[in-house]
């Protein structure tokens, strides 16, 4: 190819096929190396006349492979004039619009055509039937205030791990299964055990993993941890932390046309003495994953607390892994992989197995994509931007919160193998991953063909900016209700997960030292960085990174 292929397609030309858009491109490769090769071909031979964002000398090619048959595109590239002279309607339309012939490329190899189409297929346009302007107020109804106020008392204070806000970056609190021992992390430091409400360093991960970084951003460092259900016998627990891109060879990555900014590492730790107050033992790395930003990585590690020995979930580790910022880096094809990649997914692995690609963990045969060619067997459910909290109710139902891009926050009921929309949906709205992220659009009449499972709760950014779920309250005025909130502002909400149509979502508040007060005022910073925790007795806690404080929520 010596000149641009500049007669493919224009927006007006979509009339030939936009109604069947979802049918095209299913056979096009998503292999990262092939996409990389196609990008080189495009940049060297096509980019002089073509853009994937706007019309230039030739038309904008974004969306071409999603709207026109691959065979037609290949034939046109090989001999445009022959296709035009055969009175092909598409080719004739192009000629009428651009009034010139594209030079033929009869000698182009099939592998180069496949690579070029693989790269073009990573770009998509909105269907013509969508309005040109996004919704200004997607959810006009506001959340009512229930009037419920619950007492807080200060329970514990973590040591400051920095001199500026946030003073302590805690994200999770949980007890060792079958014990009263309660643990909490600081993303910069490691793992504390709370003994008589006082923090005692158990795992100094910053010393044991010297390559760990917790800057920039609020989501880096040691973001999550969890204990194996048989920790008291086997001493196993797990952590997720970040290191700079390129620290070591990754197990999972992507084409080097996208930078690697950070790596997420899943580590298994084995305590020599599970009852010891300070960790002493060994560790091994289970998986290392590249991402292009500091955001939306491995934010959740958890085991199903309801699973008993012999149950399908027992001993299987669930991992919430977001898109890592890939969509924002214009690589939505990696986060919208239909189960072929581990990004934007809730994963389920057997941490003590060995049948994964790297041989360091197991892929359960009951996973929906286990053993399927071209699929990532680790994937349990997919289509999430940032599944930052996974939890179960007492009935065995699984749920996850998912932080949205700019408009909608979600709470999803998770079912094995289902697609939850990202990056082509944000809540029950369309988002164009190759367009403007700040715009969302109403669903179209043919939406069912995309197979999206939609959230059971969605709220727009008039109400909250970043959702984080707590727990179903065991007692008190909110007994049986799920509590959740806004990470940034600390605004608090609740909902009855079993009667959503009737009761909906309502807000609630807190009282501290006899005074009704917002969490933003209570925490004294510009943002709360709200998190929830629970101990072995079911007591619920509210945590704020701003000052590293932990508050006990009255259960009466």
XYZ file of C-alpha atoms in Angstrom:
556
model
C 0.000 0.000 0.000
C 1.491 3.305 -1.063
C -1.565 5.549 -0.974
C -4.459 5.889 1.394
C -7.535 3.702 0.976
C -9.731 6.765 0.874
C -12.938 5.629 -0.736
C -14.345 3.204 1.784
C -17.184 4.812 3.433
C -18.959 7.929 4.755
C -21.636 8.589 7.316
C -24.278 8.880 4.622
C -23.178 5.521 3.288
C -24.346 3.820 6.493
C -27.860 3.678 5.066
C -26.907 0.448 3.341
C -26.297 -1.477 6.539
C -26.736 0.376 9.827
C -29.881 -1.576 10.676
C -27.796 -4.753 10.778
C -24.778 -3.297 12.487
C -24.344 -5.942 15.152
C -24.046 -8.684 12.524
C -20.751 -7.436 11.086
C -17.204 -8.129 12.185
C -17.804 -11.233 14.264
C -15.045 -13.055 12.385
C -12.464 -10.242 12.799
C -9.547 -11.043 15.083
C -9.110 -9.363 18.479
C -5.530 -10.601 18.854
C -3.408 -7.747 20.205
C -0.423 -8.507 17.969
C -2.581 -8.548 14.860
C -4.171 -5.241 15.886
C -0.694 -3.813 16.418
C 0.355 -4.894 12.927
C -2.813 -3.377 11.476
C -2.130 -0.095 13.228
C 1.300 0.078 11.610
C -0.247 -0.637 8.198
C -2.864 2.071 8.706
C -0.400 4.684 9.918
C 2.092 3.990 7.131
C -0.366 3.730 4.265
C -3.743 5.227 5.129
C -3.383 7.988 7.702
C -2.315 10.661 5.210
C -5.849 10.799 3.876
C -7.866 9.124 6.605
C -8.666 9.698 10.243
C -10.593 7.547 12.684
C -12.118 10.600 14.328
C -13.252 12.905 11.505
C -13.400 13.287 7.735
C -10.220 14.422 6.018
C -9.053 14.043 2.440
C -10.884 10.777 2.656
C -13.784 9.822 4.930
C -13.598 8.962 8.599
C -13.182 5.177 8.707
C -14.372 4.688 12.279
C -17.186 2.174 12.295
C -16.463 0.736 8.847
C -16.008 -2.887 9.903
C -19.086 -2.714 12.140
C -21.302 -1.680 9.224
C -19.903 -3.290 6.070
C -19.064 -6.929 5.344
C -15.380 -7.806 5.684
C -15.398 -9.557 2.313
C -16.707 -6.438 0.584
C -14.027 -4.252 2.183
C -11.264 -6.658 1.131
C -12.516 -6.859 -2.446
C -12.752 -3.093 -2.671
C -9.186 -2.662 -1.443
C -7.883 -5.141 -4.007
C -9.611 -3.571 -7.019
C -11.896 -0.567 -6.381
C -12.511 0.281 -10.036
C -13.667 -3.258 -10.835
C -16.214 -3.134 -8.012
C -17.475 0.272 -9.156
C -17.749 -0.765 -12.790
C -19.724 -3.851 -11.740
C -22.384 -1.358 -10.531
C -22.077 -2.427 -6.912
C -24.432 0.015 -5.095
C -21.971 0.822 -2.339
C -19.063 1.329 -4.696
C -21.133 3.497 -7.033
C -22.253 5.660 -4.119
C -18.647 6.164 -3.067
C -17.622 7.145 -6.565
C -20.462 9.670 -6.755
C -19.343 11.208 -3.494
C -15.592 11.372 -4.118
C -15.483 11.332 -7.940
C -12.189 9.513 -8.177
C -10.863 5.998 -8.124
C -8.735 4.587 -5.369
C -5.681 2.776 -6.775
C -5.945 -1.016 -6.652
C -3.801 -3.252 -4.427
C -4.114 -6.664 -6.057
C -0.935 -7.986 -4.469
C -1.828 -7.241 -0.849
C -1.537 -10.349 1.294
C -4.527 -11.770 3.118
C -2.738 -11.548 6.452
C -2.241 -7.808 5.941
C -5.897 -7.342 5.089
C -6.860 -9.269 8.221
C -4.515 -7.170 10.345
C -5.833 -3.901 8.883
C -9.436 -4.939 9.546
C -8.509 -6.033 13.077
C -7.204 -2.525 13.784
C -10.131 -0.751 12.115
C -12.541 -2.913 14.095
C -11.340 -1.345 17.334
C -13.084 1.875 16.252
C -16.837 2.214 16.288
C -19.390 4.931 15.648
C -22.766 5.511 17.179
C -25.715 4.069 15.228
C -27.277 6.683 12.922
C -30.605 6.356 14.733
C -29.232 7.897 17.932
C -29.793 11.557 18.678
C -26.771 13.759 18.119
C -26.890 15.340 21.587
C -26.582 13.353 24.787
C -29.090 13.415 27.621
C -28.643 16.363 29.977
C -30.480 14.819 32.902
C -30.738 11.060 32.367
C -32.562 10.335 35.650
C -34.694 13.373 36.559
C -36.149 11.890 39.745
C -34.263 12.697 42.945
C -33.607 10.374 45.880
C -35.862 11.219 48.842
C -34.513 11.567 52.363
C -35.934 8.915 54.672
C -35.389 10.995 57.789
C -33.530 8.073 59.375
C -30.445 9.068 61.374
C -28.104 6.567 63.040
C -25.572 7.186 65.798
C -21.856 6.866 65.129
C -19.054 6.507 67.639
C -15.343 6.665 66.990
C -13.947 3.148 67.131
C -10.348 3.366 65.964
C -7.772 5.600 64.342
C -5.100 4.358 61.934
C -1.655 5.969 62.065
C -1.068 8.599 59.399
C 0.873 7.186 56.470
C 1.262 10.595 54.818
C 1.314 14.228 55.881
C -1.498 15.285 53.529
C -4.996 13.988 52.931
C -5.760 11.147 52.730
C -3.882 10.442 55.955
C -4.534 6.678 55.843
C -5.728 4.876 52.731
C -7.936 2.106 54.104
C -10.269 0.343 51.696
C -11.365 -2.859 53.415
C -12.077 -4.376 56.824
C -12.842 -8.052 57.390
C -12.399 -10.798 59.956
C -10.551 -14.063 59.508
C -13.241 -16.683 58.830
C -14.251 -18.568 61.966
C -12.465 -16.155 64.325
C -12.958 -12.797 66.022
C -9.705 -11.414 64.572
C -10.399 -8.204 62.622
C -8.117 -6.747 59.932
C -7.943 -3.518 57.946
C -5.524 -2.290 55.288
C -3.703 0.928 54.567
C -2.844 0.979 50.880
C 0.532 2.564 51.597
C 1.536 0.399 54.535
C -0.035 -3.038 54.424
C -2.308 -4.925 56.773
C -3.241 -4.083 60.364
C -4.977 -6.267 62.918
C -7.309 -4.293 65.167
C -6.651 -5.587 68.682
C -8.894 -3.973 71.305
C -9.623 -1.371 68.588
C -5.909 -0.523 68.326
C -4.072 -1.092 64.998
C -1.156 -3.523 65.086
C 0.908 -4.007 61.904
C 0.470 -7.601 60.746
C 1.782 -7.497 57.155
C 4.186 -4.618 56.299
C 3.725 -5.030 52.554
C 5.606 -1.828 51.757
C 8.710 -3.502 53.216
C 8.062 -6.961 51.795
C 7.201 -5.657 48.314
C 9.641 -2.740 47.843
C 8.483 -2.097 44.267
C 4.949 -1.329 45.439
C 3.703 2.189 44.665
C 0.644 3.972 46.013
C 0.887 7.124 43.918
C -0.494 8.720 41.843
C -4.173 8.341 42.413
C -6.429 7.010 45.129
C -6.773 3.457 43.819
C -3.158 2.314 43.942
C -1.030 0.533 46.562
C -2.437 -2.479 48.394
C -6.046 -2.074 47.345
C -7.580 -5.256 48.709
C -7.005 -8.391 50.743
C -8.899 -11.465 51.835
C -8.353 -14.591 53.916
C -8.829 -18.114 52.643
C -11.856 -19.767 54.328
C -9.426 -22.314 55.849
C -6.812 -19.762 56.935
C -6.712 -21.082 60.489
C -5.514 -24.410 59.032
C -3.526 -23.459 55.933
C -2.384 -19.891 56.752
C -3.276 -18.612 53.262
C -4.404 -15.092 52.462
C -4.281 -12.851 49.384
C -3.422 -9.262 48.515
C -3.657 -7.042 45.430
C -1.108 -4.267 44.931
C 0.387 -2.044 42.225
C 3.917 -1.710 40.867
C 5.238 0.515 38.062
C 4.777 -0.676 34.507
C 7.637 -2.845 33.301
C 8.734 -3.911 36.784
C 8.491 -7.541 35.656
C 7.132 -9.450 32.689
C 3.336 -9.475 32.899
C 1.194 -12.589 32.587
C -1.517 -10.558 30.871
C -0.990 -7.495 28.725
C -1.754 -5.936 25.365
C -0.113 -4.428 22.297
C 2.803 -2.115 23.033
C 1.052 0.628 21.073
C -0.683 1.310 24.419
C 1.596 2.324 27.263
C 1.876 0.239 30.409
C 1.648 2.645 33.314
C 1.160 0.173 36.150
C 0.928 -3.513 36.927
C -1.507 -5.191 39.295
C -0.135 -8.143 41.235
C -2.114 -10.838 43.027
C -0.019 -12.408 45.795
C -0.649 -15.459 47.939
C 0.844 -15.333 51.450
C 1.284 -18.362 53.665
C 1.668 -17.744 57.391
C 3.893 -20.227 59.218
C 1.750 -19.754 62.305
C -1.825 -18.657 61.467
C -2.413 -17.476 65.058
C 0.659 -15.198 65.178
C 0.152 -11.457 65.696
C 2.776 -10.556 63.068
C 3.151 -12.299 59.731
C 6.074 -14.614 59.272
C 6.070 -16.965 56.317
C 6.352 -17.097 52.542
C 4.632 -15.632 49.502
C 4.226 -16.336 45.825
C 2.960 -14.253 42.930
C -0.151 -15.671 41.268
C -0.646 -13.220 38.413
C 0.669 -9.871 37.128
C -1.491 -7.732 34.817
C -0.572 -4.621 32.806
C -2.827 -1.532 32.736
C -2.359 1.872 31.079
C -3.355 4.048 34.067
C -3.627 4.027 37.853
C -7.382 3.509 37.782
C -9.936 0.686 37.702
C -7.636 -2.195 38.493
C -7.813 -5.075 40.964
C -10.055 -3.358 43.495
C -11.695 -6.371 45.143
C -10.601 -9.779 46.414
C -13.133 -11.941 48.216
C -14.412 -15.438 48.888
C -18.114 -16.237 49.038
C -18.743 -16.136 52.817
C -21.838 -18.336 52.494
C -20.071 -21.188 50.685
C -19.540 -24.403 52.613
C -17.184 -27.263 51.898
C -18.522 -29.095 48.861
C -20.302 -26.035 47.401
C -19.303 -24.839 43.937
C -17.842 -21.556 45.248
C -15.992 -22.971 48.244
C -12.322 -21.992 48.223
C -12.646 -20.058 44.955
C -11.328 -16.507 44.875
C -13.428 -13.769 43.256
C -11.519 -10.809 41.803
C -13.063 -7.541 40.691
C -10.897 -6.215 37.854
C -11.880 -3.075 35.958
C -10.850 -1.877 32.520
C -7.680 -0.253 33.853
C -8.452 2.901 31.888
C -8.240 1.048 28.571
C -11.464 2.543 27.258
C -10.260 6.054 28.054
C -7.047 5.233 26.182
C -9.167 4.427 23.112
C -8.648 0.690 23.476
C -12.246 -0.282 24.152
C -11.783 -3.494 22.181
C -9.788 -4.845 25.129
C -12.453 -4.041 27.708
C -15.265 -5.073 25.361
C -13.787 -8.494 24.618
C -16.886 -10.682 25.195
C -15.005 -12.848 27.642
C -11.809 -13.229 25.619
C -9.809 -10.935 27.943
C -9.715 -10.646 31.719
C -10.205 -6.877 31.764
C -13.570 -5.365 32.805
C -14.556 -8.593 34.523
C -15.318 -10.345 37.740
C -12.918 -13.280 37.767
C -13.171 -16.535 39.686
C -10.076 -18.663 40.195
C -8.898 -21.572 42.309
C -5.863 -20.043 44.026
C -4.374 -23.420 44.923
C -4.895 -24.943 41.449
C -2.451 -24.911 38.548
C -4.272 -25.178 35.207
C -4.048 -21.464 34.306
C -1.884 -20.280 31.407
C 0.962 -19.412 33.780
C 0.424 -22.547 35.889
C 0.207 -20.600 39.158
C -3.519 -20.917 39.891
C -6.488 -22.928 38.750
C -9.432 -22.205 36.466
C -12.588 -23.884 37.824
C -14.263 -26.132 35.274
C -17.606 -24.642 36.344
C -16.589 -21.165 35.106
C -18.681 -20.102 32.095
C -15.749 -19.809 29.663
C -13.533 -22.571 31.048
C -12.050 -24.637 28.238
C -13.627 -22.530 25.469
C -11.280 -21.586 22.655
C -10.520 -17.892 22.457
C -12.010 -17.163 25.884
C -10.418 -16.320 29.220
C -11.408 -19.143 31.545
C -10.975 -16.926 34.594
C -13.945 -14.727 33.624
C -17.097 -15.270 35.704
C -19.040 -12.219 34.449
C -17.952 -9.275 32.310
C -18.814 -5.769 31.150
C -17.730 -3.680 34.178
C -15.802 -0.423 34.301
C -14.781 -0.733 37.940
C -16.401 -3.558 39.977
C -15.049 -2.268 43.264
C -17.212 -4.197 45.723
C -18.571 -7.751 45.528
C -20.928 -9.156 48.162
C -23.579 -11.795 48.768
C -26.886 -11.757 50.606
C -27.970 -14.499 52.973
C -30.011 -16.085 50.175
C -26.854 -16.715 48.156
C -27.378 -13.953 45.588
C -24.228 -12.204 44.399
C -24.021 -8.438 43.825
C -21.421 -5.882 42.757
C -21.174 -2.122 42.599
C -19.681 -0.619 39.437
C -18.370 2.940 39.255
C -19.454 4.729 36.079
C -17.565 6.997 33.714
C -19.344 10.309 33.969
C -23.057 9.831 34.389
C -24.372 6.626 36.010
C -23.483 4.535 39.065
C -24.619 0.914 39.239
C -25.507 -1.896 41.585
C -25.720 -5.193 39.702
C -27.020 -8.630 40.572
C -24.300 -10.929 39.261
C -25.044 -14.079 37.317
C -22.490 -16.427 35.818
C -21.495 -15.657 32.224
C -23.610 -12.511 31.857
C -22.570 -9.274 30.100
C -23.129 -6.080 32.130
C -22.703 -3.498 29.400
C -19.403 -1.661 29.714
C -18.063 -0.033 27.562
C -21.152 0.277 25.317
C -23.563 0.910 28.198
C -23.495 3.020 31.344
C -26.461 1.998 33.436
C -29.513 1.643 31.198
C -28.088 4.098 28.681
C -25.900 3.915 25.584
C -22.371 5.257 25.735
C -20.079 5.496 22.732
C -16.628 4.205 23.803
C -15.106 5.831 20.714
C -16.877 9.139 21.148
C -17.549 11.581 23.977
C -17.616 9.843 27.359
C -19.646 12.637 28.902
C -22.616 11.887 26.670
C -25.120 9.099 27.133
C -28.144 8.231 25.020
C -31.461 6.421 25.514
C -31.701 2.735 24.640
C -32.975 1.898 21.169
C -35.862 -0.420 20.276
C -33.553 -3.249 19.189
C -31.489 -3.161 22.373
C -32.167 -6.818 23.242
C -29.767 -7.979 20.529
C -26.805 -6.713 22.543
C -27.520 -9.124 25.398
C -26.873 -6.665 28.216
C -27.859 -7.455 31.807
C -28.807 -4.124 33.364
C -28.301 -2.882 36.938
C -30.999 -3.357 39.536
C -30.139 0.097 40.924
C -28.847 3.025 38.899
C -28.286 6.574 40.107
C -26.927 9.524 38.185
C -24.284 11.996 39.272
C -26.845 14.412 40.636
C -26.958 11.990 43.579
C -23.498 10.441 43.859
C -20.224 10.342 41.931
C -18.697 6.972 42.856
C -20.764 4.165 44.357
C -19.532 1.805 47.079
C -21.712 -0.794 48.765
C -21.736 -1.733 52.388
C -23.770 -4.588 53.794
C -27.315 -5.671 54.454
C -28.083 -4.337 57.900
C -28.751 -7.113 60.436
C -30.668 -4.925 62.912
C -31.768 -1.399 63.757
C -34.009 0.977 61.767
C -32.496 -0.228 58.469
C -32.731 -3.935 59.256
C -32.811 -5.995 56.073
C -31.835 -3.031 53.894
C -28.636 -2.725 51.881
C -26.646 0.358 52.858
C -24.310 2.005 50.375
C -22.904 5.439 49.654
C -20.878 7.896 47.625
C -17.125 7.451 48.028
C -16.407 11.138 47.448
C -19.107 13.014 49.387
C -19.983 10.308 51.904
C -23.685 10.670 51.174
C -25.499 7.557 52.444
C -28.291 5.520 50.834
C -30.284 2.359 51.453
C -32.544 0.087 49.456
C -34.591 -3.048 49.894
C -33.074 -5.375 47.302
C -36.186 -7.549 47.335
C -38.746 -4.782 46.875
C -37.040 -2.208 44.668
C -40.046 -1.381 42.515
C -42.133 -0.425 45.515
C -39.630 1.146 47.889
C -36.802 2.428 45.668
C -33.693 4.147 47.028
C -33.693 6.580 49.954
C -30.986 8.500 51.772
C -30.129 8.428 55.466
C -27.761 10.268 57.752
C -25.683 10.050 60.899
C -25.452 11.606 64.334
C -22.082 12.039 66.050
C -21.725 13.139 69.673
C -25.381 14.156 69.741
C -25.254 16.276 66.599
C -26.569 15.505 63.136
C -23.659 15.957 60.784
C -22.659 15.062 57.243
C -19.730 12.705 56.780
C -17.960 15.393 54.774
C -18.116 17.723 57.785
C -17.231 14.929 60.185
C -14.125 13.899 58.238
C -12.869 17.428 57.732
C -11.565 17.139 54.186
C -12.579 17.857 50.624
C -13.744 14.272 50.164
C -14.711 11.468 52.525
C -13.371 8.432 50.653
C -16.132 6.381 52.202
C -15.744 2.650 52.834
C -17.669 0.133 54.945
C -16.430 -2.718 57.116
C -17.858 -5.566 59.162
C -16.541 -7.669 62.027
C -17.207 -11.303 62.905
C -20.289 -10.424 64.987
C -21.934 -8.540 62.097
C -21.191 -5.087 63.502
C -21.009 -2.527 60.657
C -18.384 0.228 60.462
C -17.950 3.363 58.376
C -14.423 4.340 57.380
C -12.863 7.463 55.899
C -9.407 7.739 54.367
C -9.357 11.486 54.962
C -8.247 11.194 58.573
C -7.913 7.423 58.830
C -10.860 7.179 61.208
C -13.133 4.183 61.767
C -16.625 4.733 63.146
C -18.925 2.129 64.650
C -22.520 2.306 63.446
C -25.216 1.893 66.095
C -27.151 -1.319 65.427
C -30.048 -0.516 67.773
